[in-house]
Amino acid sequence: MEIVGSRKPAADEAPILSLYRSAPQVEVILDDFERFAIDRLLVLKGVSDGLSRGKKPEEMEKLVKELWRTHMGHPDASETRNKDIISHFILRLVYCRTEDLRNWFLSAETTLFRCRYRLQNLETQRMLLAEFDFPYKALSQAEFEVVKEKLVQVSRSIGLSPNDAAESVFFKMPFEEVSDLVSSRKVFLLKGYAYVAMSQVSSPVTKQFRRILSKALELTNRKWTSISQEKEKNRLTPIVESLSSSYLGPDYSQHQESSEISLRDIDRLANNSFPPCMRHLFEKLREDHHLKHGGRMQLSLFLKGVGLKLEDALTFWKAEFSQKVGTERFDKEYAYSIRHNYGKEGKRTDYTPYSCQKIISSTPGVGDHHGCPYRHFSEENLRAALTKMGVGGHAMDDIMQKVQTRHYQLACTLTFEAVHGISCDTGVNHPNQYFIESRKALELKRQPTT
Amino acid sequence: MSNEEILDGDDHMQIDGHDSELQRSSKVPQGFNADYLKVYYGKLFPYDDIFKWMSYGNAGKHPACDPSYFGRREFSFSLGNDTYCRYQSFNSVTEFENSIKKNCPFKIDIGPVYRLHPAKRFAYAQSGSDGFAPVERELVFDIDISDYDDVRHCCSGADVCTNCWPLMTIAIKVIDTALRDDFGFNHILWVFSGRRGVHCWVCDSRARRLNNDERASIAKYFHVYKCGESGFKKVSLAGSVLHPFLASYTDVLRIYFEEKLLCNQSLLSSEDRYEKILELVSNKSITDELHDKWQGHRRSSNTEEDLNITRWEQLKHVLQSGKQKGLRRCVEEIVFLYTYPRLDMEVSKHMNHLLKSPFCVHPKTGRVCVPIDPAHCDEFDPTTVPTLSTLLEELNKRGDNSESSNELESTSLGQYITMFRSCFLEPLLKSCKEEMENAYNANLQQSRNSLSW
């Protein structure tokens, strides 16, 4: 893909959806490069969030429609297609570089594709099959007659009317292509072949999409690391690298059901799994029975993200603060702001816990304990804090080196790795992410090896 | 009395005839220990057959054969001192045989074929699909009768008898048929697990190449249970029409239920038994009615067998009379709950799951893990499977006047080896050979084509 000046491609008859099999021979201006990427990233982030919240397929389709319209929409259809394809290829560069990044991108793009495909009407879906060189042909009338009765039976067993089966087009393909439909017994199987209805064809098409993209990502990774990264050192590389580290991951404002925590556990959790910034705030709170505004915000939103329920949060903060200012004053002056954080007061915004970027860029003053220890502590205090967490020797040196070169998040990643003894490929971008990864790592250690 | 007649009987039977000297020396007390195993591995374990199977045709001279194939298969040994040795691999049948004879493992497990030789697994830094990862592994299933404890009354836990074994028979029939008819597999080996269950090895090349997701989807296709409140198993066959897979077995299962289980397990003869079945009917007025009817029953002229049958007919009649919606499926749900195969999903889902090798000896029972012919699984009786001591006795009986090649055949293990070869190994190897030759010729043709203008 040549990126030189600014020239729009000719109005094309390109289809609505693409398998992105080859990069377009088109020119993009550098400004558009970043803008397109961010817009698509917002869509993918929305998809990824939806998945992690367990949205059902119909809800996901609605979500995708909305996200696509908001971020990728354009009055001119060919512009949309243009942006679609270009932004995809840009993000391939960004997300090809580690296995975790590839997996995330693969999962989000595959879901996006599936939803967009299913949002098309059946006629368009059929056309797209031809466009995608879909390897399986529809059943001939003769073939259909042989299995018709069984197909009707399957149709009825999944709640469709028998007419749907009678009128539908069916495709015969190896059962491996439709594992999800096999799992839920939504297809008829005969001698190793699955008979897939038109309404179900999104399943093998999406599988094909995923296969193509997975291979392409591996290839892109090799090409990028061996050739382009160096070649584009002054132009694309800085944009690409900043895109993947800019905070566009989950916002941890809604914790998962399984991760709710209780007050009993909080000290233990703080000791084992809180990142340094939150450990410090927590310790100071226990020590002084007070925190100033900045610290209250940073810690209480973090605790919300970790799974502390509102009632427990109020109990917790009250227990500490009342030792300094008394219960009456707590109720009058501080309880409100906790409730506000949880979206129960005022304009009821459910505030999201702060990301590392936000915390690093904050400006704690005298008497404040919030902020990022790697940035805001003195070297001496930082060493002391890390030693308390069990970091020593080589790891400490590496971390200090990162701090000196102002790579605070990398320093925190190294801390995580030193404390837990495992590597953290995605890097630390958010205190709640640190917490979740920590719980995962500790859980893994608890399980007996098979 | 001939020697055979005496020895065919119970090992603890009193022997009071002539030839007592000979009998005493050939008699082998029941048990399982390293000494017995040594003899078993020395004379009876079918190394060559296992090697041929695991080579899938690669042990030949054809140019398409991959000589590294057998060596990339993982085996694992459980040794007597509670040691478990994984990642054992062998480059030839001789290495395989020598290692087993030397180590005398209490159990041999078979794992997947890896991309690289297991001994070299640390030499490669990469992980994931480029590094040390499984590339082939049979599709396997494990059915354990202790998973059926909630529906059998004759035994529980590790015990098994001829009254509850039909549950395994029906499981074999259903799964075997479905694997062939629905999934198109042909090379399927069923093996007695030695105590209380069966293992299934699907060996078609297509099956060996399935990834974890595909294996999980096949296991889920076979899965019918939901766990109700407090883990109580329940089958819900919702919908007005069943998927053809389930529909095709409703009759077979019902026949098994009515002809074998109903009476063998006396499912309806006493209150605590029929309570369990009535619990599955969601209509209180019906269950109350039947409860009253059966509780008051005092006629002793009926045999217990008749009682079970009569009551079942009554239950069916009420449920199928169609008065209440949602009860029409109730009969099938009960039948399914009692008879439908219960698979261990975790065993099937992962390519790297290790599973016990056929022809091992089970430490707790001394029985050999022999193959079962699915076409004749009705005739299989777990209580007559040869044990280690029986086999040793048979070997002793022959004395020293036999050639080693005939030893195997002369014991009761012989028929199982023959069956393994004729029903499974020979067709499999034939098919592997064809596949290999076809693929080779196709490749050859392709390269010829690309060379020509």
Coordinates of N, CA and C in Angstrom, one line a residue, chain A residues 43 46-68 111-112 114-116 118-119 254:
Chain A
V43 N -14.6 1.2 17.1 CA -15.6 0.1 16.8 C -15.1 -1.2 17.4
G46 N -15.5 -1.3 21.1 CA -16.9 -1.5 21.5 C -17.3 -3.0 21.3
V47 N -16.9 -3.6 20.3 CA -17.2 -5.0 20.0 C -16.6 -5.9 21.1
S48 N -15.3 -5.6 21.5 CA -14.6 -6.4 22.5 C -15.3 -6.2 23.8
D49 N -15.7 -5.0 24.2 CA -16.4 -4.8 25.4 C -17.7 -5.6 25.4
G50 N -18.4 -5.5 24.3 CA -19.7 -6.2 24.2 C -19.5 -7.7 24.5
L51 N -18.5 -8.2 23.9 CA -18.2 -9.7 24.1 C -17.9 -10.0 25.5
S52 N -17.1 -9.1 26.1 CA -16.7 -9.4 27.5 C -17.9 -9.3 28.5
R53 N -18.9 -8.5 28.1 CA -20.1 -8.4 28.9 C -21.1 -9.5 28.6
G54 N -20.7 -10.4 27.7 CA -21.6 -11.5 27.5 C -22.9 -11.2 26.7
K55 N -22.8 -10.2 25.8 CA -24.0 -9.9 25.1 C -24.4 -11.0 24.1
K56 N -25.7 -11.2 24.0 CA -26.1 -12.2 23.1 C -26.0 -11.8 21.6
P57 N -26.0 -12.8 20.7 CA -25.8 -12.5 19.3 C -26.6 -11.3 18.7
E58 N -27.9 -11.3 19.0 CA -28.8 -10.2 18.5 C -28.4 -8.9 19.0
E59 N -28.0 -8.9 20.3 CA -27.6 -7.6 20.9 C -26.3 -7.2 20.3
M60 N -25.4 -8.1 20.0 CA -24.1 -7.7 19.4 C -24.4 -7.1 18.0
E61 N -25.3 -7.7 17.3 CA -25.6 -7.2 15.9 C -26.1 -5.7 16.0
K62 N -26.9 -5.5 17.0 CA -27.4 -4.1 17.2 C -26.3 -3.2 17.5
L63 N -25.4 -3.7 18.4 CA -24.3 -2.9 18.9 C -23.4 -2.5 17.7
V64 N -23.1 -3.5 16.9 CA -22.2 -3.3 15.8 C -22.8 -2.3 14.8
K65 N -24.1 -2.4 14.6 CA -24.7 -1.5 13.6 C -24.5 -0.1 14.1
E66 N -24.8 0.1 15.4 CA -24.6 1.4 16.0 C -23.2 2.0 16.0
L67 N -22.3 1.1 16.4 CA -20.9 1.5 16.4 C -20.4 1.8 15.0
W68 N -20.8 1.0 14.0 CA -20.3 1.3 12.7 C -20.8 2.6 12.1
T111 N -15.8 -11.1 15.1 CA -17.1 -10.8 15.5 C -17.7 -9.6 14.7
L112 N -16.9 -8.6 14.5 CA -17.4 -7.5 13.7 C -17.9 -8.0 12.3
R114 N -18.8 -11.0 11.4 CA -20.0 -11.9 11.5 C -21.2 -11.0 11.6
C115 N -21.2 -10.0 12.5 CA -22.4 -9.2 12.7 C -22.7 -8.4 11.5
R116 N -21.7 -7.8 10.8 CA -22.0 -7.1 9.6 C -22.6 -8.0 8.5
R118 N -24.3 -10.7 9.0 CA -25.7 -11.1 9.3 C -26.7 -9.9 9.2
L119 N -26.1 -8.7 9.3 CA -27.0 -7.5 9.1 C -27.5 -7.3 7.7
Q254 N -17.4 -1.8 34.6 CA -18.3 -2.8 35.1 C -17.6 -4.1 35.3

